[in-house]
Amino acid sequence: MKGLSEQWYSDGWLSRLLAPLGGMYCRVMRARRALYRRGLMEAERLPVPVVVVGNLTVGGTGKTPLVMALAARLRELGRHPGVVSRGYGRKGQDVRAVSEGGKRLLNVAECGDEPALMADRLGVPVVVGRDRAEAVRRAAALGCDCVVADDGFQRLSLARDRAFVVVDGDRGFGNARCLPAGPLREPVTALADADAVVAAGAPPLSQSVRRDETGPRHAQGGPSGWEPAMGMVLEPDGLRGIRTKDRSPDLEWLQGLRVHAVAGIGAPERFFAILRRLGAEIVPHPFPDHHDYAPADLRFQEGAPLVTTEKDAVKLAEVGIDGWALQVSARLDPEPDGWLTDLPPAQAGGVY
């Protein structure tokens, strides 16, 4: 998968070889979205407004931090938000409450690492389920008056009132081809259905993309491209113990400290870069996204503290690994209030 990803972002020979398949996939996804836009297929009406967060590319772009930031801001604005997610990698597909607004009720295997993290951090109802509409109804039954749907942009059967699409501000859309020839889950033209494109990381996204899906395409800089409505950066908040969460040294503790940096996320280099900026001397240990850890994975010869992401920490705690989790939060510019304050009190809309 790593080799294929490199092809996508360099437009290598394999990517070009797969271009016809990518073009077919693009056309199917574009036709599917057109059916909803024209009203030939309808999104399911739901009892509460829904804010979807998604992306166009496979891999990590920062959806989970944005989901948490939006849910937290909705709470500050006086709403009673919940979060719904498929729960990637969990056992089962039924609808289950990870949290009813208090303590987490499920282990990671039952709910997935990202829902576990969100339940621990947010203190709002978190529900997982393959049937996203039923998950929204469950959240409404738990007292939520609005819901943030993680990875819901391509779930067109799920009615939405706002749609945020996260784009990697560094890598953009790669070669702008659809799977398997490129990283796109659907054509860039789907961004027309987004209320806000969010550029994650720096520099901010400013790209134009050739619209056809048949020939070679490269993301190009320029003012005529898809300009982001919002920028997002991840800023470190502090450290906590993986198993003993009350321990929390200052971030200055990392300055000059040699640490084992463990990251099983979509873009581990981002995590490593944050640790370097904090002054740590890191021994990087990248793992695949959503990696299912075993104690043997973390038996390092060199003795040094282990520092990991919060997403990894929820799994490491369950296999008895101790160390430190770096807490980060999304900082949004501008603030998302303009998209959130006028959410309706009931009945979400459709795909517009």
Tab-separated table of N, CA, C and O in Angstrom, residues 167-279:
chain	number	residue	atom	x	y	z
A	167	VAL	N	-8.932	18.407	3.337
A	167	VAL	CA	-7.935	18.123	2.303
A	167	VAL	C	-6.555	18.340	2.902
A	167	VAL	O	-6.337	19.307	3.641
A	168	ASP	N	-5.652	17.424	2.641
A	168	ASP	CA	-4.278	17.554	3.119
A	168	ASP	C	-3.648	18.775	2.467
A	168	ASP	O	-3.458	18.822	1.247
A	169	GLY	N	-3.322	19.788	3.276
A	169	GLY	CA	-2.774	21.019	2.738
A	169	GLY	C	-1.389	20.869	2.158
A	169	GLY	O	-0.933	21.734	1.393
A	170	ASP	N	-0.690	19.796	2.491
A	170	ASP	CA	0.648	19.551	1.961
A	170	ASP	C	0.598	18.728	0.671
A	170	ASP	O	1.262	19.054	-0.309
A	171	ARG	N	-0.202	17.659	0.665
A	171	ARG	CA	-0.199	16.733	-0.468
A	171	ARG	C	-1.356	16.964	-1.434
A	171	ARG	O	-1.330	16.471	-2.560
A	172	GLY	N	-2.373	17.679	-0.992
A	172	GLY	CA	-3.504	17.959	-1.863
A	172	GLY	C	-4.186	16.698	-2.364
A	172	GLY	O	-4.435	15.764	-1.598
A	173	PHE	N	-4.463	16.650	-3.667
A	173	PHE	CA	-5.184	15.531	-4.272
A	173	PHE	C	-4.252	14.577	-5.012
A	173	PHE	O	-4.705	13.758	-5.808
A	174	GLY	N	-2.943	14.693	-4.783
A	174	GLY	CA	-2.007	13.825	-5.477
A	174	GLY	C	-2.095	14.043	-6.981
A	174	GLY	O	-2.085	15.170	-7.456
A	175	ASN	N	-2.224	12.937	-7.723
A	175	ASN	CA	-2.330	13.050	-9.184
A	175	ASN	C	-3.760	13.317	-9.633
A	175	ASN	O	-4.044	13.368	-10.829
A	176	ALA	N	-4.684	13.465	-8.662
A	176	ALA	CA	-6.095	13.794	-8.934
A	176	ALA	C	-6.824	12.698	-9.704
A	176	ALA	O	-7.846	12.954	-10.326
A	177	ARG	N	-6.298	11.474	-9.667
A	177	ARG	CA	-7.010	10.345	-10.242
A	177	ARG	C	-7.786	9.612	-9.152
A	177	ARG	O	-7.446	9.656	-7.981
A	178	CYS	N	-8.820	8.912	-9.580
A	178	CYS	CA	-9.601	8.089	-8.656
A	178	CYS	C	-8.946	6.720	-8.467
A	178	CYS	O	-8.125	6.283	-9.279
A	179	LEU	N	-9.338	6.061	-7.408
A	179	LEU	CA	-8.861	4.711	-7.121
A	179	LEU	C	-9.104	3.788	-8.317
A	179	LEU	O	-10.105	3.928	-9.008
A	180	PRO	N	-8.219	2.851	-8.586
A	180	PRO	CA	-6.946	2.569	-7.905
A	180	PRO	C	-5.765	3.329	-8.494
A	180	PRO	O	-4.645	3.131	-8.072
A	181	ALA	N	-6.038	4.209	-9.467
A	181	ALA	CA	-4.947	4.928	-10.128
A	181	ALA	C	-4.470	6.132	-9.331
A	181	ALA	O	-3.404	6.682	-9.608
A	182	GLY	N	-5.243	6.566	-8.373
A	182	GLY	CA	-4.900	7.723	-7.560
A	182	GLY	C	-5.571	7.632	-6.211
A	182	GLY	O	-6.272	6.654	-5.907
A	183	PRO	N	-5.410	8.644	-5.369
A	183	PRO	CA	-5.921	8.571	-4.001
A	183	PRO	C	-7.372	8.985	-3.832
A	183	PRO	O	-7.901	8.928	-2.725
A	184	LEU	N	-8.045	9.396	-4.911
A	184	LEU	CA	-9.383	9.960	-4.764
A	184	LEU	C	-10.462	8.886	-4.609
A	184	LEU	O	-10.518	7.919	-5.372
A	185	ARG	N	-11.336	9.105	-3.632
A	185	ARG	CA	-12.493	8.232	-3.437
A	185	ARG	C	-13.633	8.617	-4.365
A	185	ARG	O	-14.558	7.827	-4.582
A	186	GLU	N	-13.618	9.835	-4.879
A	186	GLU	CA	-14.547	10.306	-5.894
A	186	GLU	C	-13.945	11.546	-6.536
A	186	GLU	O	-12.977	12.106	-6.024
A	187	PRO	N	-14.476	11.999	-7.660
A	187	PRO	CA	-13.850	13.125	-8.369
A	187	PRO	C	-13.820	14.399	-7.530
A	187	PRO	O	-14.657	14.617	-6.653
A	188	VAL	N	-12.871	15.268	-7.844
A	188	VAL	CA	-12.735	16.541	-7.152
A	188	VAL	C	-13.988	17.397	-7.311
A	188	VAL	O	-14.303	18.223	-6.445
A	189	THR	N	-14.742	17.183	-8.384
A	189	THR	CA	-15.970	17.956	-8.588
A	189	THR	C	-16.993	17.730	-7.483
A	189	THR	O	-17.916	18.530	-7.327
A	190	ALA	N	-16.843	16.674	-6.687
A	190	ALA	CA	-17.748	16.437	-5.552
A	190	ALA	C	-17.649	17.552	-4.520
A	190	ALA	O	-18.560	17.730	-3.705
A	191	LEU	N	-16.553	18.318	-4.552
A	191	LEU	CA	-16.406	19.414	-3.591
A	191	LEU	C	-17.493	20.467	-3.757
A	191	LEU	O	-17.693	21.289	-2.861
A	192	ALA	N	-18.194	20.457	-4.872
A	192	ALA	CA	-19.305	21.390	-5.045
A	192	ALA	C	-20.394	21.164	-4.006
A	192	ALA	O	-21.189	22.062	-3.728
A	193	ASP	N	-20.440	19.978	-3.406
A	193	ASP	CA	-21.442	19.667	-2.389
A	193	ASP	C	-20.944	19.946	-0.978
A	193	ASP	O	-21.666	19.680	-0.015
A	194	ALA	N	-19.745	20.462	-0.844
A	194	ALA	CA	-19.204	20.780	0.476
A	194	ALA	C	-19.545	22.216	0.843
A	194	ALA	O	-19.454	23.120	0.017
A	195	ASP	N	-19.932	22.417	2.088
A	195	ASP	CA	-20.127	23.784	2.587
A	195	ASP	C	-18.793	24.450	2.858
A	195	ASP	O	-18.664	25.662	2.703
A	196	ALA	N	-17.808	23.673	3.299
A	196	ALA	CA	-16.494	24.239	3.599
A	196	ALA	C	-15.425	23.207	3.310
A	196	ALA	O	-15.509	22.059	3.756
A	197	VAL	N	-14.414	23.606	2.534
A	197	VAL	CA	-13.212	22.794	2.337
A	197	VAL	C	-12.192	23.245	3.375
A	197	VAL	O	-11.903	24.439	3.491
A	198	VAL	N	-11.668	22.288	4.135
A	198	VAL	CA	-10.760	22.580	5.236
A	198	VAL	C	-9.370	22.083	4.867
A	198	VAL	O	-9.180	20.893	4.617
A	199	ALA	N	-8.402	22.985	4.820
A	199	ALA	CA	-7.026	22.616	4.502
A	199	ALA	C	-6.307	22.262	5.794
A	199	ALA	O	-6.149	23.103	6.684
A	200	ALA	N	-5.895	21.009	5.910
A	200	ALA	CA	-5.210	20.535	7.114
A	200	ALA	C	-3.709	20.665	6.935
A	200	ALA	O	-3.148	20.160	5.968
A	201	GLY	N	-3.058	21.346	7.863
A	201	GLY	CA	-1.620	21.505	7.817
A	201	GLY	C	-1.229	22.722	7.008
A	201	GLY	O	-2.066	23.475	6.510
A	202	ALA	N	0.063	22.909	6.888
A	202	ALA	CA	0.576	24.061	6.152
A	202	ALA	C	1.490	23.557	5.041
A	202	ALA	O	2.103	22.497	5.166
A	203	PRO	N	1.634	24.272	3.939
A	203	PRO	CA	0.963	25.536	3.622
A	203	PRO	C	-0.497	25.312	3.264
A	203	PRO	O	-0.884	24.196	2.940
A	204	PRO	N	-1.324	26.368	3.309
A	204	PRO	CA	-2.734	26.208	2.954
A	204	PRO	C	-2.890	25.698	1.535
A	204	PRO	O	-2.070	25.956	0.667
A	205	LEU	N	-3.980	24.985	1.319
A	205	LEU	CA	-4.251	24.426	0.004
A	205	LEU	C	-4.639	25.522	-0.980
A	205	LEU	O	-5.480	26.339	-0.705
A	206	SER	N	-4.011	25.537	-2.111
A	206	SER	CA	-4.421	26.425	-3.201
A	206	SER	C	-4.086	25.700	-4.494
A	206	SER	O	-2.973	25.777	-4.980
A	207	GLN	N	-5.043	24.942	-5.002
A	207	GLN	CA	-4.761	24.098	-6.147
A	207	GLN	C	-5.869	24.175	-7.176
A	207	GLN	O	-7.029	24.387	-6.848
A	208	SER	N	-5.504	23.991	-8.419
A	208	SER	CA	-6.491	23.741	-9.458
A	208	SER	C	-6.225	22.354	-10.004
A	208	SER	O	-5.092	21.889	-10.034
A	209	VAL	N	-7.283	21.690	-10.443
A	209	VAL	CA	-7.161	20.324	-10.925
A	209	VAL	C	-7.887	20.213	-12.248
A	209	VAL	O	-9.004	20.695	-12.388
A	210	ARG	N	-7.257	19.608	-13.208
A	210	ARG	CA	-7.910	19.392	-14.492
A	210	ARG	C	-9.143	18.526	-14.275
A	210	ARG	O	-9.097	17.537	-13.559
A	211	ARG	N	-10.224	18.869	-14.914
A	211	ARG	CA	-11.504	18.263	-14.595
A	211	ARG	C	-11.742	16.906	-15.263
A	211	ARG	O	-12.593	16.149	-14.828
A	212	ASP	N	-11.067	16.592	-16.358
A	212	ASP	CA	-11.340	15.322	-17.002
A	212	ASP	C	-10.729	14.192	-16.201
A	212	ASP	O	-9.789	14.374	-15.451
A	213	GLU	N	-11.291	12.990	-16.334
A	213	GLU	CA	-10.816	11.840	-15.564
A	213	GLU	C	-10.157	10.791	-16.452
A	213	GLU	O	-10.093	9.624	-16.107
A	214	THR	N	-9.709	11.167	-17.640
A	214	THR	CA	-9.165	10.160	-18.544
A	214	THR	C	-7.671	10.297	-18.765
A	214	THR	O	-6.963	9.305	-18.880
A	215	GLY	N	-7.148	11.524	-18.838
A	215	GLY	CA	-5.738	11.724	-19.102
A	215	GLY	C	-4.963	12.026	-17.844
A	215	GLY	O	-5.524	12.098	-16.760
A	216	PRO	N	-3.630	12.196	-17.937
A	216	PRO	CA	-2.824	12.530	-16.767
A	216	PRO	C	-3.258	13.858	-16.184
A	216	PRO	O	-3.569	14.806	-16.899
A	217	ARG	N	-3.324	13.921	-14.866
A	217	ARG	CA	-3.718	15.135	-14.184
A	217	ARG	C	-2.781	15.376	-13.028
A	217	ARG	O	-2.441	14.473	-12.288
A	218	HIS	N	-2.375	16.605	-12.870
A	218	HIS	CA	-1.514	16.981	-11.758
A	218	HIS	C	-2.148	18.155	-11.031
A	218	HIS	O	-2.649	19.082	-11.662
A	219	ALA	N	-2.114	18.105	-9.726
A	219	ALA	CA	-2.580	19.252	-8.963
A	219	ALA	C	-1.645	20.419	-9.216
A	219	ALA	O	-0.432	20.268	-9.219
A	220	GLN	N	-2.215	21.577	-9.481
A	220	GLN	CA	-1.415	22.737	-9.847
A	220	GLN	C	-1.751	23.906	-8.928
A	220	GLN	O	-2.914	24.127	-8.608
A	221	GLY	N	-0.741	24.662	-8.533
A	221	GLY	CA	-1.001	25.832	-7.721
A	221	GLY	C	-1.644	26.923	-8.538
A	221	GLY	O	-1.480	27.013	-9.747
A	222	GLY	N	-2.395	27.782	-7.855
A	222	GLY	CA	-3.001	28.889	-8.578
A	222	GLY	C	-4.292	29.325	-7.948
A	222	GLY	O	-4.984	28.523	-7.334
A	223	PRO	N	-4.660	30.590	-8.099
A	223	PRO	CA	-5.852	31.118	-7.459
A	223	PRO	C	-7.150	30.581	-8.011
A	223	PRO	O	-8.199	30.734	-7.400
A	224	SER	N	-7.125	29.956	-9.207
A	224	SER	CA	-8.367	29.460	-9.786
A	224	SER	C	-8.764	28.103	-9.242
A	224	SER	O	-9.779	27.554	-9.644
A	225	GLY	N	-7.982	27.516	-8.350
A	225	GLY	CA	-8.259	26.181	-7.843
A	225	GLY	C	-9.270	26.188	-6.712
A	225	GLY	O	-9.962	27.158	-6.464
A	226	TRP	N	-9.330	25.047	-6.016
A	226	TRP	CA	-10.252	24.902	-4.902
A	226	TRP	C	-9.655	25.587	-3.678
A	226	TRP	O	-8.821	25.034	-2.985
A	227	GLU	N	-10.097	26.788	-3.428
A	227	GLU	CA	-9.570	27.525	-2.286
A	227	GLU	C	-10.249	27.039	-1.013
A	227	GLU	O	-11.471	26.892	-0.972
A	228	PRO	N	-9.493	26.803	0.044
A	228	PRO	CA	-10.117	26.364	1.292
A	228	PRO	C	-10.896	27.493	1.944
A	228	PRO	O	-10.515	28.663	1.856
A	229	ALA	N	-11.996	27.136	2.590
A	229	ALA	CA	-12.748	28.113	3.372
A	229	ALA	C	-12.198	28.233	4.773
A	229	ALA	O	-12.492	29.192	5.484
A	230	MET	N	-11.379	27.261	5.165
A	230	MET	CA	-10.897	27.209	6.540
A	230	MET	C	-9.558	26.481	6.578
A	230	MET	O	-9.329	25.546	5.800
A	231	GLY	N	-8.670	26.909	7.446
A	231	GLY	CA	-7.423	26.201	7.688
A	231	GLY	C	-7.479	25.478	9.022
A	231	GLY	O	-8.188	25.907	9.952
A	232	MET	N	-6.772	24.385	9.123
A	232	MET	CA	-6.743	23.612	10.357
A	232	MET	C	-5.318	23.167	10.653
A	232	MET	O	-4.658	22.591	9.794
A	233	VAL	N	-4.853	23.456	11.854
A	233	VAL	CA	-3.564	22.942	12.301
A	233	VAL	C	-3.782	22.210	13.619
A	233	VAL	O	-4.698	22.538	14.391
A	234	LEU	N	-2.952	21.206	13.867
A	234	LEU	CA	-3.018	20.461	15.120
A	234	LEU	C	-1.978	21.013	16.068
A	234	LEU	O	-0.787	21.063	15.741
A	235	GLU	N	-2.422	21.421	17.245
A	235	GLU	CA	-1.526	22.001	18.232
A	235	GLU	C	-1.502	21.120	19.473
A	235	GLU	O	-2.553	20.664	19.936
A	236	PRO	N	-0.309	20.859	20.012
A	236	PRO	CA	-0.215	20.007	21.208
A	236	PRO	C	-0.770	20.714	22.439
A	236	PRO	O	-0.502	21.894	22.669
A	237	ASP	N	-1.550	19.964	23.219
A	237	ASP	CA	-2.136	20.494	24.459
A	237	ASP	C	-1.390	20.037	25.701
A	237	ASP	O	-1.421	20.708	26.727
A	238	GLY	N	-0.769	18.859	25.627
A	238	GLY	CA	-0.103	18.330	26.808
A	238	GLY	C	0.137	16.843	26.670
A	238	GLY	O	-0.143	16.234	25.624
A	239	LEU	N	0.660	16.256	27.718
A	239	LEU	CA	0.935	14.820	27.767
A	239	LEU	C	0.101	14.189	28.867
A	239	LEU	O	-0.180	14.811	29.888
A	240	ARG	N	-0.274	12.941	28.656
A	240	ARG	CA	-0.924	12.173	29.718
A	240	ARG	C	-0.407	10.749	29.683
A	240	ARG	O	0.034	10.248	28.644
A	241	GLY	N	-0.461	10.101	30.817
A	241	GLY	CA	-0.060	8.705	30.856
A	241	GLY	C	-1.024	7.840	30.063
A	241	GLY	O	-2.233	8.081	30.059
A	242	ILE	N	-0.491	6.839	29.380
A	242	ILE	CA	-1.345	5.950	28.599
A	242	ILE	C	-2.289	5.176	29.499
A	242	ILE	O	-3.485	5.060	29.222
A	243	ARG	N	-1.782	4.667	30.610
A	243	ARG	CA	-2.616	3.874	31.514
A	243	ARG	C	-3.019	4.649	32.758
A	243	ARG	O	-4.060	4.382	33.338
A	244	THR	N	-2.193	5.575	33.199
A	244	THR	CA	-2.514	6.387	34.374
A	244	THR	C	-2.699	7.821	33.903
A	244	THR	O	-1.768	8.610	33.891
A	245	LYS	N	-3.914	8.145	33.502
A	245	LYS	CA	-4.182	9.369	32.777
A	245	LYS	C	-3.971	10.625	33.614
A	245	LYS	O	-3.917	11.725	33.077
A	246	ASP	N	-3.852	10.477	34.929
A	246	ASP	CA	-3.693	11.666	35.753
A	246	ASP	C	-2.263	12.195	35.740
A	246	ASP	O	-2.019	13.325	36.150
A	247	ARG	N	-1.295	11.406	35.295
A	247	ARG	CA	0.081	11.898	35.209
A	247	ARG	C	0.228	12.768	33.972
A	247	ARG	O	-0.155	12.384	32.884
A	248	SER	N	0.815	13.954	34.124
A	248	SER	CA	0.887	14.859	32.989
A	248	SER	C	2.046	15.832	33.123
A	248	SER	O	1.884	16.935	33.630
A	249	PRO	N	3.250	15.439	32.675
A	249	PRO	CA	4.367	16.391	32.707
A	249	PRO	C	4.160	17.511	31.696
A	249	PRO	O	3.393	17.382	30.745
A	250	ASP	N	4.819	18.619	31.918
A	250	ASP	CA	4.751	19.726	30.968
A	250	ASP	C	5.393	19.316	29.645
A	250	ASP	O	6.277	18.454	29.598
A	251	LEU	N	4.987	19.981	28.581
A	251	LEU	CA	5.558	19.686	27.272
A	251	LEU	C	7.051	19.976	27.224
A	251	LEU	O	7.780	19.368	26.423
A	252	GLU	N	7.522	20.891	28.080
A	252	GLU	CA	8.956	21.198	28.137
A	252	GLU	C	9.776	19.974	28.516
A	252	GLU	O	10.989	19.920	28.255
A	253	TRP	N	9.127	18.984	29.130
A	253	TRP	CA	9.805	17.738	29.510
A	253	TRP	C	10.417	17.049	28.286
A	253	TRP	O	11.423	16.334	28.396
A	254	LEU	N	9.850	17.282	27.110
A	254	LEU	CA	10.322	16.621	25.896
A	254	LEU	C	11.586	17.249	25.327
A	254	LEU	O	12.269	16.620	24.512
A	255	GLN	N	11.934	18.461	25.723
A	255	GLN	CA	13.075	19.151	25.135
A	255	GLN	C	14.374	18.400	25.414
A	255	GLN	O	14.734	18.161	26.564
A	256	GLY	N	15.038	17.994	24.319
A	256	GLY	CA	16.293	17.266	24.437
A	256	GLY	C	16.151	15.820	24.851
A	256	GLY	O	17.168	15.128	25.022
A	257	LEU	N	14.916	15.330	25.008
A	257	LEU	CA	14.687	13.963	25.473
A	257	LEU	C	14.607	13.005	24.286
A	257	LEU	O	13.921	13.274	23.299
A	258	ARG	N	15.310	11.886	24.373
A	258	ARG	CA	15.231	10.841	23.355
A	258	ARG	C	14.028	9.960	23.670
A	258	ARG	O	13.907	9.437	24.778
A	259	VAL	N	13.122	9.799	22.698
A	259	VAL	CA	11.893	9.043	22.937
A	259	VAL	C	11.628	8.096	21.775
A	259	VAL	O	12.057	8.336	20.640
A	260	HIS	N	10.920	7.006	22.084
A	260	HIS	CA	10.387	6.131	21.044
A	260	HIS	C	9.035	6.695	20.628
A	260	HIS	O	8.079	6.708	21.420
A	261	ALA	N	8.946	7.188	19.403
A	261	ALA	CA	7.721	7.797	18.894
A	261	ALA	C	6.931	6.752	18.110
A	261	ALA	O	7.388	6.278	17.062
A	262	VAL	N	5.767	6.375	18.620
A	262	VAL	CA	4.951	5.311	18.043
A	262	VAL	C	3.694	5.924	17.450
A	262	VAL	O	2.959	6.642	18.130
A	263	ALA	N	3.442	5.629	16.166
A	263	ALA	CA	2.271	6.198	15.506
A	263	ALA	C	1.701	5.217	14.490
A	263	ALA	O	2.368	4.887	13.510
A	264	GLY	N	0.478	4.768	14.739
A	264	GLY	CA	-0.258	3.944	13.782
A	264	GLY	C	-1.417	4.748	13.224
A	264	GLY	O	-2.584	4.417	13.454
A	265	ILE	N	-1.097	5.807	12.506
A	265	ILE	CA	-2.105	6.713	11.955
A	265	ILE	C	-1.844	6.884	10.461
A	265	ILE	O	-0.840	6.415	9.937
A	266	GLY	N	-2.749	7.583	9.787
A	266	GLY	CA	-2.627	7.717	8.337
A	266	GLY	C	-1.407	8.488	7.893
A	266	GLY	O	-0.848	8.215	6.841
A	267	ALA	N	-0.994	9.478	8.689
A	267	ALA	CA	0.170	10.296	8.333
A	267	ALA	C	1.091	10.398	9.548
A	267	ALA	O	1.126	11.426	10.235
A	268	PRO	N	1.854	9.331	9.845
A	268	PRO	CA	2.690	9.339	11.064
A	268	PRO	C	3.734	10.436	11.078
A	268	PRO	O	4.128	10.906	12.150
A	269	GLU	N	4.199	10.871	9.911
A	269	GLU	CA	5.225	11.913	9.882
A	269	GLU	C	4.743	13.216	10.507
A	269	GLU	O	5.543	13.990	11.034
A	270	ARG	N	3.441	13.459	10.444
A	270	ARG	CA	2.914	14.660	11.091
A	270	ARG	C	3.123	14.603	12.602
A	270	ARG	O	3.491	15.593	13.236
A	271	PHE	N	2.868	13.440	13.166
A	271	PHE	CA	3.071	13.268	14.598
A	271	PHE	C	4.548	13.407	14.942
A	271	PHE	O	4.916	14.092	15.916
A	272	PHE	N	5.402	12.786	14.152
A	272	PHE	CA	6.843	12.882	14.417
A	272	PHE	C	7.313	14.331	14.322
A	272	PHE	O	8.155	14.781	15.110
A	273	ALA	N	6.765	15.073	13.360
A	273	ALA	CA	7.167	16.470	13.188
A	273	ALA	C	6.778	17.307	14.407
A	273	ALA	O	7.528	18.201	14.828
A	274	ILE	N	5.610	17.032	14.982
A	274	ILE	CA	5.193	17.771	16.182
A	274	ILE	C	6.166	17.510	17.331
A	274	ILE	O	6.578	18.437	18.040
A	275	LEU	N	6.544	16.246	17.511
A	275	LEU	CA	7.486	15.924	18.582
A	275	LEU	C	8.828	16.608	18.361
A	275	LEU	O	9.450	17.105	19.319
A	276	ARG	N	9.278	16.650	17.120
A	276	ARG	CA	10.549	17.339	16.834
A	276	ARG	C	10.439	18.826	17.148
A	276	ARG	O	11.370	19.429	17.693
A	277	ARG	N	9.297	19.429	16.807
A	277	ARG	CA	9.112	20.854	17.104
A	277	ARG	C	9.106	21.117	18.602
A	277	ARG	O	9.477	22.205	19.047
A	278	LEU	N	8.693	20.120	19.366
A	278	LEU	CA	8.699	20.257	20.817
A	278	LEU	C	10.070	19.981	21.418
A	278	LEU	O	10.229	20.023	22.636
A	279	GLY	N	11.047	19.678	20.573
A	279	GLY	CA	12.421	19.513	21.039
A	279	GLY	C	12.840	18.097	21.332
A	279	GLY	O	13.964	17.866	21.789
